[in-house]
């Protein structure tokens, strides 16, 4: 796969360099660590800070969500690899206002280990930390073992709600609680059509036959629940939705936020075609779409495919999903 | 190429259907024509209206830019094909406030013909129309024949400035003049790495060898100026910039807006790597980047590659590029 890169070993540094230069009004690099970015618009004293992070290659996640109304800082790993504890700790120290920091990250072994280590180190420096692990991917473990599930695009709603809650002035435990509740109320499932490849190796992240797709495929090419022939967009959407519906309690008259997320190379045309079926399906069930997001929110380089996420909303969460955001890769008025 | 579609003959309708449902707070479909969308938030009486349009497959362009601060309506064609006069006329009638309508479109034979016909029909209904044709692609014709050049991603800045000018209360001639000046001050050039394919045919839009790229490739796969082996991102950026610099007068101390635009399947990581070199190059020349845009602004389905656009800014244009926008696929605070 042809790529616009210089030294493949240096792609993450060059991305961060370009990003920091393009958006210096939003973010700044920390001198202490070159994989650590923080907001250039710090929030008021006394407010809880939000730290996100994970491997590179998922842009806009995670660095694209540092700004007003979402995260205050990000620790950036190598492609598809967790950041080590050092940048997490440096960001923690930089963003803490004395009210503590909530770490938001996906349920991957490396992230869990590194964020936990960083949290311990932060506690030794008298910074209170709460950790919230996103686990929205219904395909990655059975319902009874939700804590084993991977975090995929539904993480976006965890950031969205936590960022709003922090701005609303909730305390550390409360912001973490809202993030956990959002994760609890969120279900996602994806479908992979074509692989991405890492700049260092050029090898495809997974293999599929010409007319084959994979349901439940993970963001790094982790195996899904089944390979199947390509079908119509409506049939694919229905199958993703069926797995999501089986897994969450949604009653007639309830409200959801919807995210149809592209994995990197899927045109908007196809994402809106998928959204069209999601809307029809929810309408048939009498479930109200309170807010919709369609686009590339958490990608896997140039992977082909998409995921569908539903987040059940109560009145408090509606205010949070409506709250304005101003980040380099995501703005909501 | 695998695609998330239902009936390939119906992809544009289904996209519009999904789009209109996802963003009903921003836009509404006209009953008179199913390829016609207008803003759900009409601007004040007495203000000039902006109409954009062109073929589908370039999303966010063109429908993604209907909203506050940019366009008031869009006429949507088949994939990579101009809309016929009928939807253009219907949108014109719907968005006109009595102050006239500016048509903004790219320099393609079909668009030029259809927008001109619609303008004549609008004049017969006593609606004043001005037409501004974007022609920013330096690779598509020599400097002496700028009027023959294609419009590519630089059209984004034409929409941005015209939308702001209309909101500022400029009259029809003035808004058109600002749009023309923006086009005059804008230069773009792109590079193609991999083709897209149309849902109806599945055929690639162009062919390149495994390690080959094409400079100056058009948005529909129109031939560029040369095919060459893949090089480093910096070398590619330099070559695109060299062609742009040769073509525009940029003096030390002047300000530009920069757009690094992805063609559809190019990861943000690569676009920021390209931006990094653009920033270095402009800095070496003593040219100031006033505002940066990096992402997918005008795509060609899942085409691989990117374009670089520079727009020279005077003080008046700086206010316009800063002006807030709220559209479904582009928000600027």
XYZ file of C-alpha atoms in Angstrom:
666
model
C 0.000 0.000 0.000
C 1.443 3.367 -1.046
C 1.816 5.879 1.758
C 2.738 9.538 2.086
C 5.467 9.111 4.679
C 9.152 9.860 5.139
C 11.039 7.467 7.429
C 8.499 4.756 8.368
C 10.087 4.583 11.828
C 9.315 8.235 12.378
C 5.704 8.560 11.212
C 4.217 9.207 14.639
C 6.691 11.991 15.461
C 6.110 13.646 12.103
C 2.357 13.411 12.477
C 2.517 15.008 15.926
C 4.866 17.666 14.618
C 2.520 18.547 11.760
C -0.502 18.393 14.028
C 0.999 20.676 16.663
C 1.972 23.190 13.984
C -1.413 23.113 12.283
C -3.317 23.617 15.528
C -1.095 25.649 17.825
C -4.136 27.712 18.806
C -5.687 24.554 20.266
C -2.858 22.420 21.591
C 0.750 22.503 22.705
C 3.438 19.856 23.060
C 4.983 19.242 26.460
C 8.721 19.677 26.646
C 8.965 16.805 29.105
C 7.768 14.191 26.616
C 7.354 14.255 22.851
C 4.292 12.005 22.927
C 2.357 14.335 25.219
C -0.042 17.043 24.041
C -2.203 19.288 26.182
C -4.834 21.903 25.482
C -3.661 25.459 24.854
C -6.910 26.626 26.472
C -6.800 25.325 30.043
C -10.102 25.087 31.850
C -11.025 26.970 35.001
C -9.411 26.168 38.325
C -11.331 23.634 40.295
C -12.550 21.671 37.318
C -11.732 18.020 36.731
C -9.350 17.291 33.854
C -9.793 14.625 31.206
C -6.902 12.624 29.769
C -7.319 10.349 26.759
C -4.844 8.201 24.936
C -3.976 5.091 23.039
C -2.115 3.958 19.977
C -1.666 6.115 16.899
C -3.416 5.338 13.636
C -6.925 5.904 15.002
C -7.080 9.618 14.195
C -9.159 11.707 14.940
C -8.808 9.583 18.096
C -7.187 10.366 20.300
C -5.306 13.612 19.846
C -8.026 15.126 17.680
C -10.281 15.323 20.742
C -8.107 17.592 22.871
C -9.739 20.982 23.173
C -12.712 22.719 24.724
C -15.506 20.439 25.892
C -13.683 17.130 25.560
C -10.163 16.133 26.660
C -7.475 18.332 28.217
C -4.551 16.186 27.202
C -3.512 13.100 25.296
C -0.754 10.519 25.584
C 0.172 9.102 22.205
C 1.530 5.624 21.531
C 3.151 4.049 18.517
C 0.831 2.847 15.782
C -1.781 0.553 17.343
C 0.281 0.408 20.583
C -0.414 1.867 23.983
C 1.578 4.873 25.155
C 3.993 3.977 27.963
C 3.364 5.419 31.446
C 5.803 8.334 31.008
C 3.756 10.512 28.617
C 0.567 9.641 30.510
C 2.170 10.857 33.747
C 3.527 14.043 32.148
C 0.123 14.913 30.714
C -1.461 14.173 34.082
C 0.859 16.601 35.840
C 0.326 19.252 33.196
C -3.473 19.151 33.105
C -4.300 18.621 36.787
C -5.949 21.671 38.356
C -5.947 20.147 41.805
C -9.316 18.533 41.185
C -8.001 15.305 39.774
C -7.785 13.676 36.373
C -10.010 11.097 34.705
C -8.218 8.679 32.363
C -10.342 7.441 29.484
C -9.018 4.628 27.330
C -10.062 1.463 25.566
C -9.952 -2.027 27.008
C -6.647 -3.279 25.579
C -4.049 -5.086 27.687
C -1.280 -2.573 26.977
C -3.458 0.443 27.705
C -4.850 -1.075 30.901
C -1.336 -1.816 32.150
C 0.215 1.515 31.212
C -2.612 3.757 32.354
C -2.770 1.862 35.664
C 0.965 2.315 36.192
C 0.725 5.998 35.359
C -2.191 6.364 37.801
C -0.096 4.849 40.586
C 2.761 7.208 39.791
C 0.337 10.156 39.755
C -1.065 9.174 43.149
C 2.502 9.254 44.504
C 2.622 12.850 43.349
C -0.665 13.513 45.137
C -2.789 13.745 42.015
C -6.113 11.940 42.261
C -6.885 9.789 39.251
C -9.973 7.875 38.197
C -9.805 5.374 35.352
C -12.657 4.529 33.019
C -12.208 1.761 30.485
C -14.371 1.727 27.360
C -15.757 -1.701 26.442
C -18.506 -1.093 23.916
C -17.763 -3.732 21.255
C -20.491 -6.382 21.562
C -18.610 -8.715 19.221
C -15.522 -9.028 21.369
C -16.875 -11.007 24.331
C -20.245 -12.370 25.536
C -22.748 -10.127 27.312
C -21.974 -11.741 30.668
C -18.332 -10.714 30.308
C -18.726 -7.099 29.257
C -15.590 -6.198 31.206
C -13.600 -8.271 28.685
C -14.910 -6.383 25.708
C -12.783 -4.083 23.564
C -13.425 -0.390 23.266
C -14.202 0.746 19.731
C -15.962 3.811 18.326
C -18.386 4.129 21.249
C -15.455 5.568 23.199
C -16.301 8.803 21.419
C -19.463 9.154 23.514
C -17.519 8.427 26.705
C -15.192 11.350 25.882
C -18.126 13.543 24.897
C -20.061 13.035 28.123
C -17.038 13.142 30.414
C -15.783 16.352 28.804
C -19.164 18.003 29.296
C -19.470 16.734 32.865
C -16.070 18.190 33.751
C -17.072 21.552 32.278
C -20.368 21.422 34.184
C -18.298 21.332 37.381
C -18.906 17.770 38.544
C -16.237 16.412 40.883
C -13.757 13.652 40.080
C -15.920 10.730 41.230
C -18.963 12.164 39.497
C -17.210 12.703 36.161
C -15.864 9.151 36.313
C -19.316 7.890 37.195
C -20.841 9.629 34.180
C -18.126 8.191 31.920
C -18.781 4.678 33.309
C -22.505 5.074 32.888
C -22.005 6.225 29.290
C -19.900 3.139 28.625
C -22.587 1.024 30.272
C -25.256 2.609 28.049
C -23.179 2.224 24.862
C -23.005 -0.672 22.407
C -21.079 -0.856 19.139
C -20.372 -3.360 16.451
C -18.290 -3.067 13.327
C -17.721 -4.744 10.009
C -14.416 -4.883 8.146
C -14.232 -4.783 4.340
C -10.541 -4.271 3.677
C -7.344 -4.151 5.746
C -4.947 -1.332 6.528
C -1.195 -1.736 6.626
C 1.436 -0.417 8.994
C 4.005 1.938 7.450
C 6.855 -0.063 8.998
C 5.867 -3.411 7.550
C 3.485 -2.750 4.673
C 1.718 -5.974 5.668
C -2.112 -6.046 5.651
C -3.642 -6.110 9.137
C -5.892 -9.043 8.179
C -6.939 -10.961 5.086
C -10.286 -11.329 3.398
C -11.273 -12.829 0.092
C -12.505 -10.659 -2.771
C -16.163 -10.754 -1.865
C -15.809 -11.416 1.853
C -16.386 -9.158 4.873
C -15.830 -9.751 8.581
C -18.367 -8.949 11.291
C -17.088 -7.818 14.648
C -13.554 -7.178 13.462
C -11.463 -5.192 15.962
C -9.766 -1.855 15.386
C -6.373 -3.483 15.019
C -7.610 -6.344 12.872
C -8.501 -8.589 15.831
C -10.659 -11.483 14.621
C -14.398 -10.874 14.588
C -17.268 -13.293 15.044
C -17.787 -14.372 11.460
C -16.634 -13.951 7.912
C -19.427 -13.779 5.368
C -20.046 -12.793 1.758
C -20.609 -9.109 1.055
C -24.334 -8.310 1.167
C -26.394 -5.162 0.733
C -25.739 -2.240 3.076
C -29.207 -2.715 4.583
C -28.603 -6.395 5.339
C -25.228 -5.614 6.888
C -26.673 -2.795 8.989
C -29.494 -5.083 10.144
C -27.064 -7.745 11.273
C -24.948 -5.257 13.219
C -28.067 -3.760 14.780
C -29.456 -7.190 15.706
C -26.335 -7.950 17.740
C -26.554 -4.535 19.397
C -30.285 -4.826 20.161
C -29.790 -8.296 21.704
C -27.264 -6.758 24.034
C -28.952 -3.628 25.349
C -32.309 -2.760 26.816
C -33.990 -0.229 24.586
C -37.659 0.493 25.114
C -40.102 2.247 22.829
C -39.989 6.001 23.359
C -36.412 6.008 24.617
C -33.716 8.238 23.138
C -30.365 7.286 21.665
C -27.358 8.978 20.175
C -26.152 7.236 17.008
C -22.645 7.086 15.593
C -21.933 5.537 12.193
C -18.158 5.534 12.198
C -15.930 5.005 9.172
C -12.764 2.982 9.676
C -10.671 5.139 7.361
C -11.309 4.560 3.667
C -15.082 4.228 3.563
C -16.717 7.099 1.664
C -19.301 9.267 3.379
C -21.741 8.065 0.742
C -21.577 4.566 2.198
C -21.706 5.743 5.798
C -24.883 7.735 5.114
C -26.339 4.717 3.321
C -25.710 2.735 6.508
C -27.151 5.507 8.663
C -30.293 5.487 6.515
C -30.993 1.900 7.504
C -30.146 2.550 11.172
C -32.711 5.348 11.212
C -35.367 3.136 9.597
C -34.686 0.333 12.036
C -34.837 2.516 15.141
C -38.007 4.189 13.877
C -39.644 0.768 13.448
C -38.868 0.096 17.094
C -40.222 3.468 18.230
C -36.802 4.605 19.428
C -35.978 8.262 18.972
C -32.635 9.421 17.550
C -31.709 12.414 19.664
C -28.425 13.163 17.904
C -26.519 11.639 14.965
C -22.853 11.498 14.103
C -21.741 10.113 10.740
C -18.105 10.187 9.668
C -14.597 9.116 10.630
C -14.417 9.421 14.430
C -12.125 6.552 15.400
C -10.314 5.004 12.451
C -7.718 2.320 11.769
C -5.490 4.013 9.209
C -7.021 3.206 5.794
C -9.099 0.214 6.909
C -12.358 -0.259 4.987
C -15.644 -0.731 6.793
C -17.630 0.914 9.537
C -19.167 0.469 12.937
C -22.539 1.355 14.376
C -22.817 2.682 17.930
C -25.943 3.333 19.969
C -25.850 5.139 23.308
C -29.007 5.264 25.378
C -29.580 8.769 26.716
C -31.294 9.984 29.849
C -32.111 13.680 30.347
C -28.773 14.436 31.986
C -26.874 12.745 29.162
C -28.846 14.699 26.569
C -27.463 17.918 27.991
C -23.984 16.459 27.806
C -24.265 15.225 24.266
C -25.569 18.675 23.280
C -22.703 20.510 24.982
C -20.495 22.428 22.506
C -17.032 21.160 21.637
C -14.126 22.899 19.971
C -11.262 20.532 19.128
C -8.990 20.434 16.077
C -10.706 17.402 14.543
C -14.188 17.764 16.003
C -16.277 20.865 16.500
C -19.869 20.928 17.699
C -21.773 24.165 18.124
C -13.709 -2.850 -4.501
C -16.201 -3.819 -1.773
C -18.817 -1.204 -0.994
C -21.543 -0.702 1.570
C -24.371 -0.046 -0.863
C -27.771 -1.439 -1.768
C -28.818 -0.988 -5.411
C -25.784 0.584 -7.143
C -28.172 2.603 -9.317
C -29.682 4.165 -6.233
C -26.643 5.142 -4.157
C -27.067 8.895 -4.525
C -30.730 8.819 -3.455
C -29.930 6.656 -0.453
C -27.039 8.883 0.557
C -29.250 11.976 0.371
C -31.980 10.174 2.281
C -29.573 9.196 5.069
C -27.998 12.620 5.070
C -31.307 14.468 5.302
C -32.399 12.220 8.177
C -29.123 12.552 10.063
C -29.093 16.344 9.806
C -32.704 17.485 9.723
C -31.786 20.271 12.149
C -29.479 21.697 9.450
C -31.027 20.919 6.095
C -34.257 19.983 4.370
C -35.082 18.361 1.052
C -37.177 20.255 -1.439
C -40.368 18.543 -2.517
C -39.953 19.906 -6.028
C -36.758 17.960 -6.725
C -35.128 15.051 -4.934
C -31.615 16.285 -5.731
C -32.153 19.642 -4.057
C -31.289 20.439 -0.439
C -31.561 23.790 1.319
C -30.658 25.081 4.736
C -33.181 24.633 7.528
C -31.875 27.888 8.997
C -32.572 30.549 6.372
C -30.561 33.729 6.606
C -31.987 37.196 7.167
C -34.011 38.969 4.509
C -31.910 41.125 2.274
C -28.872 38.885 2.353
C -27.399 37.277 -0.722
C -27.802 33.500 -0.981
C -25.099 31.010 -1.920
C -25.769 27.927 -4.032
C -23.166 25.200 -4.497
C -23.297 21.978 -6.410
C -21.665 19.362 -8.514
C -21.389 15.613 -8.842
C -21.730 13.247 -5.909
C -18.791 11.294 -4.544
C -16.877 14.369 -3.382
C -18.405 14.491 0.106
C -18.146 16.593 2.290
C -18.468 18.621 -0.927
C -20.928 19.760 -1.812
C -23.890 19.043 0.395
C -21.810 18.950 3.564
C -21.281 22.708 3.247
C -24.915 23.779 3.447
C -25.529 25.544 6.730
C -24.714 28.705 8.599
C -21.798 30.702 7.231
C -21.364 28.829 3.950
C -23.957 27.720 1.382
C -27.735 28.037 1.572
C -28.505 25.259 -0.835
C -26.999 22.530 -2.978
C -27.905 20.838 -6.248
C -26.641 17.270 -6.328
C -25.626 15.343 -9.434
C -24.967 11.681 -10.062
C -21.553 10.384 -9.072
C -18.904 12.588 -10.707
C -21.605 14.185 -12.913
C -23.067 17.649 -12.898
C -26.602 18.158 -11.602
C -29.011 19.079 -14.403
C -30.550 22.575 -14.452
C -33.798 21.500 -12.725
C -32.471 20.999 -9.170
C -30.264 24.076 -9.529
C -33.310 26.154 -10.450
C -35.427 24.742 -7.641
C -32.739 25.474 -5.064
C -32.348 28.966 -6.530
C -36.042 29.690 -6.098
C -36.060 28.286 -2.579
C -33.028 30.168 -1.251
C -33.447 33.563 -2.932
C -34.342 36.304 -0.465
C -34.810 38.887 -3.174
C -31.132 39.817 -3.055
C -29.959 37.342 -5.621
C -28.045 34.076 -5.625
C -24.367 33.345 -6.249
C -23.644 30.011 -7.919
C -20.307 28.479 -6.957
C -19.067 25.455 -8.879
C -15.982 23.928 -10.384
C -14.772 24.392 -13.927
C -16.149 21.235 -15.574
C -17.985 21.285 -18.890
C -21.183 19.746 -17.525
C -21.323 22.058 -14.527
C -20.620 25.148 -16.626
C -23.410 24.219 -19.042
C -26.003 23.262 -16.446
C -25.394 26.128 -14.030
C -25.503 28.585 -16.956
C -28.814 27.169 -18.160
C -30.240 27.321 -14.642
C -29.066 30.932 -14.316
C -30.899 31.863 -17.505
C -34.048 30.170 -16.237
C -33.713 31.977 -12.910
C -33.331 35.332 -14.644
C -36.622 34.612 -16.433
C -38.182 34.280 -12.999
C -36.642 37.628 -12.005
C -33.969 36.172 -9.743
C -30.560 37.766 -10.137
C -27.750 35.247 -10.395
C -23.984 35.614 -10.416
C -21.785 32.672 -11.349
C -18.290 32.056 -10.036
C -16.281 29.183 -11.426
C -13.452 27.697 -9.341
C -10.249 27.005 -11.310
C -7.534 26.460 -8.731
C -5.771 23.344 -10.075
C -2.395 24.516 -11.429
C -1.775 21.131 -13.060
C -4.777 21.254 -15.352
C -3.766 24.060 -17.763
C -0.905 26.547 -18.167
C -0.806 29.740 -16.145
C -1.774 31.834 -19.180
C -4.979 29.828 -19.493
C -6.191 29.878 -15.904
C -9.786 30.012 -17.122
C -9.312 26.489 -18.510
C -8.215 25.043 -15.203
C -10.255 22.604 -13.160
C -11.586 23.401 -9.725
C -10.294 21.089 -7.029
C -10.028 21.433 -3.241
C -9.385 25.184 -3.329
C -13.098 25.563 -4.001
C -13.482 25.143 -0.266
C -11.988 28.600 0.291
C -14.269 30.092 -2.371
C -17.287 28.765 -0.428
C -15.809 29.898 2.871
C -15.228 33.494 1.789
C -18.450 33.839 -0.183
C -20.505 32.469 2.704
C -18.937 34.957 5.099
C -19.346 37.851 2.647
C -23.048 37.089 2.256
C -23.505 37.039 6.026
C -21.590 40.323 6.318
C -24.287 41.873 4.144
C -22.380 42.473 0.908
C -24.581 42.767 -2.165
C -24.760 40.260 -5.020
C -21.999 41.801 -7.146
C -19.753 42.210 -4.121
C -20.180 38.632 -2.911
C -19.427 37.358 -6.408
C -16.418 39.649 -6.577
C -15.047 38.260 -3.313
C -15.577 34.704 -4.537
C -13.745 35.511 -7.793
C -10.924 37.189 -5.942
C -10.599 34.161 -3.656
C -10.370 31.919 -6.704
C -7.791 34.278 -8.185
C -5.750 34.131 -4.952
C -5.992 30.319 -4.691
C -3.730 27.637 -6.128
C -3.934 23.873 -5.602
C -2.195 20.793 -6.807
C -2.818 17.165 -6.004
C -1.184 13.778 -6.222
C -2.979 10.488 -6.746
C -1.797 7.254 -5.136
C -4.679 4.867 -5.758
C -7.963 4.952 -7.685
C -11.550 4.900 -6.555
C -14.287 2.941 -8.282
C -17.862 3.795 -9.140
C -20.516 1.622 -7.462
C -22.241 1.042 -10.806
C -19.188 -0.307 -12.623
C -16.665 -1.315 -9.991
C -13.972 -0.203 -12.447
C -10.981 1.755 -11.132
C -11.029 5.434 -12.100
C -7.420 5.245 -13.306
C -4.482 2.853 -13.229
C -1.091 3.135 -11.600
C 1.654 0.613 -11.093
C 2.509 -0.693 -7.643
C 5.049 1.939 -6.770
C 3.774 4.712 -9.022
C 1.962 7.958 -8.210
C 0.481 10.651 -10.453
C 1.035 14.371 -10.021
C -1.769 16.716 -10.951
C -4.386 14.003 -11.200
C -7.948 15.379 -11.367
C -10.776 14.671 -8.957
C -12.417 12.285 -11.378
C -9.208 10.583 -12.418
C -8.429 13.076 -15.200
C -4.794 12.625 -16.315
C -2.225 14.662 -14.456
C 1.099 16.070 -15.600
C 3.351 13.150 -14.813
C 3.546 9.685 -13.378
C 6.547 9.070 -11.157
C 7.810 6.590 -8.592
C 6.583 7.010 -5.023
C 9.006 9.184 -3.047
C 9.100 10.511 0.498
C 6.223 12.689 1.699
C 8.610 15.658 1.932
C 9.780 15.261 -1.663
C 6.204 14.939 -2.890
C 5.096 17.983 -0.904
C 8.040 19.967 -2.275
C 7.134 19.132 -5.845
C 3.497 20.123 -5.358
C 4.567 23.344 -3.635
C 7.087 24.163 -6.377
C 4.331 24.092 -8.987
C 2.119 26.239 -6.772
C 4.887 28.759 -5.987
C 5.740 29.120 -9.694
C 2.146 30.032 -10.321
C 1.344 32.617 -7.657
C 2.932 35.767 -6.342
C 3.713 35.259 -2.673
C 5.985 37.757 -0.964
C 7.790 37.460 2.338
C 5.556 38.570 5.200
C 2.327 37.766 3.377
C -0.374 35.544 4.872
C -1.931 32.396 3.472
C -4.586 29.900 4.413
C -3.457 26.307 3.869
C -5.561 23.284 3.060
C -4.076 19.792 2.948
C -6.985 17.823 1.566
C -7.340 14.043 1.596
C -8.912 12.419 -1.449
C -10.811 9.819 0.547
C -8.678 6.962 1.873
C -5.547 8.784 2.997
C -5.083 8.600 6.781
C -4.853 11.791 8.803
C -1.382 10.649 9.800
C -0.209 11.096 6.215
C -2.038 14.387 5.728
C -0.368 15.846 8.825
C 2.983 14.548 7.599
C 2.381 16.480 4.380
C 1.258 19.568 6.303
C 4.469 19.401 8.339
C 6.516 19.905 5.190
C 4.200 22.640 3.878
C 4.704 24.553 7.119
C 8.501 24.170 6.927
C 8.550 25.298 3.328
C 6.397 28.384 3.879
C 8.429 29.295 6.952
C 11.634 29.143 4.894
C 10.044 31.628 2.507
C 8.924 33.924 5.321
C 5.258 33.377 4.529
C 2.869 33.261 7.466
C 0.206 30.569 7.815
C -2.845 32.408 9.064
C -5.134 29.373 9.233
C -4.715 25.649 8.514
C -7.164 23.004 7.431
C -6.083 19.365 7.297
C -8.540 16.589 6.484
C -11.037 15.345 3.921
C -12.714 18.472 2.503
C -13.345 17.525 -1.121
C -12.873 13.835 -1.824
C -13.228 11.407 -4.715
C -14.903 8.445 -3.036
C -12.054 6.241 -1.704
C -9.301 7.672 -3.919
C -5.834 7.683 -2.323
C -3.696 10.803 -2.277
C -4.029 14.431 -1.350
C -3.845 17.982 -2.587
C -2.226 21.103 -1.238
C -3.991 24.457 -1.518
C -2.656 27.913 -0.701
C -4.888 30.984 -0.642
C -3.273 34.368 -0.262
C -5.144 36.458 2.307
C -5.595 40.203 2.627
C -7.079 41.750 5.773
C -10.631 41.522 4.506
C -10.192 37.867 3.590
C -8.747 37.098 7.015
C -12.018 38.189 8.602
C -13.870 35.941 6.184
C -11.724 32.885 6.757
C -12.169 33.419 10.511
C -15.939 33.706 10.278
C -17.746 30.875 12.113
C -19.447 28.109 10.178
C -21.986 25.533 11.263
C -22.659 22.884 8.615
C -23.254 19.133 8.996
C -19.791 18.185 7.740
C -17.819 21.280 8.695
C -18.006 23.384 11.822
C -15.696 26.257 12.679
C -16.059 28.234 15.871
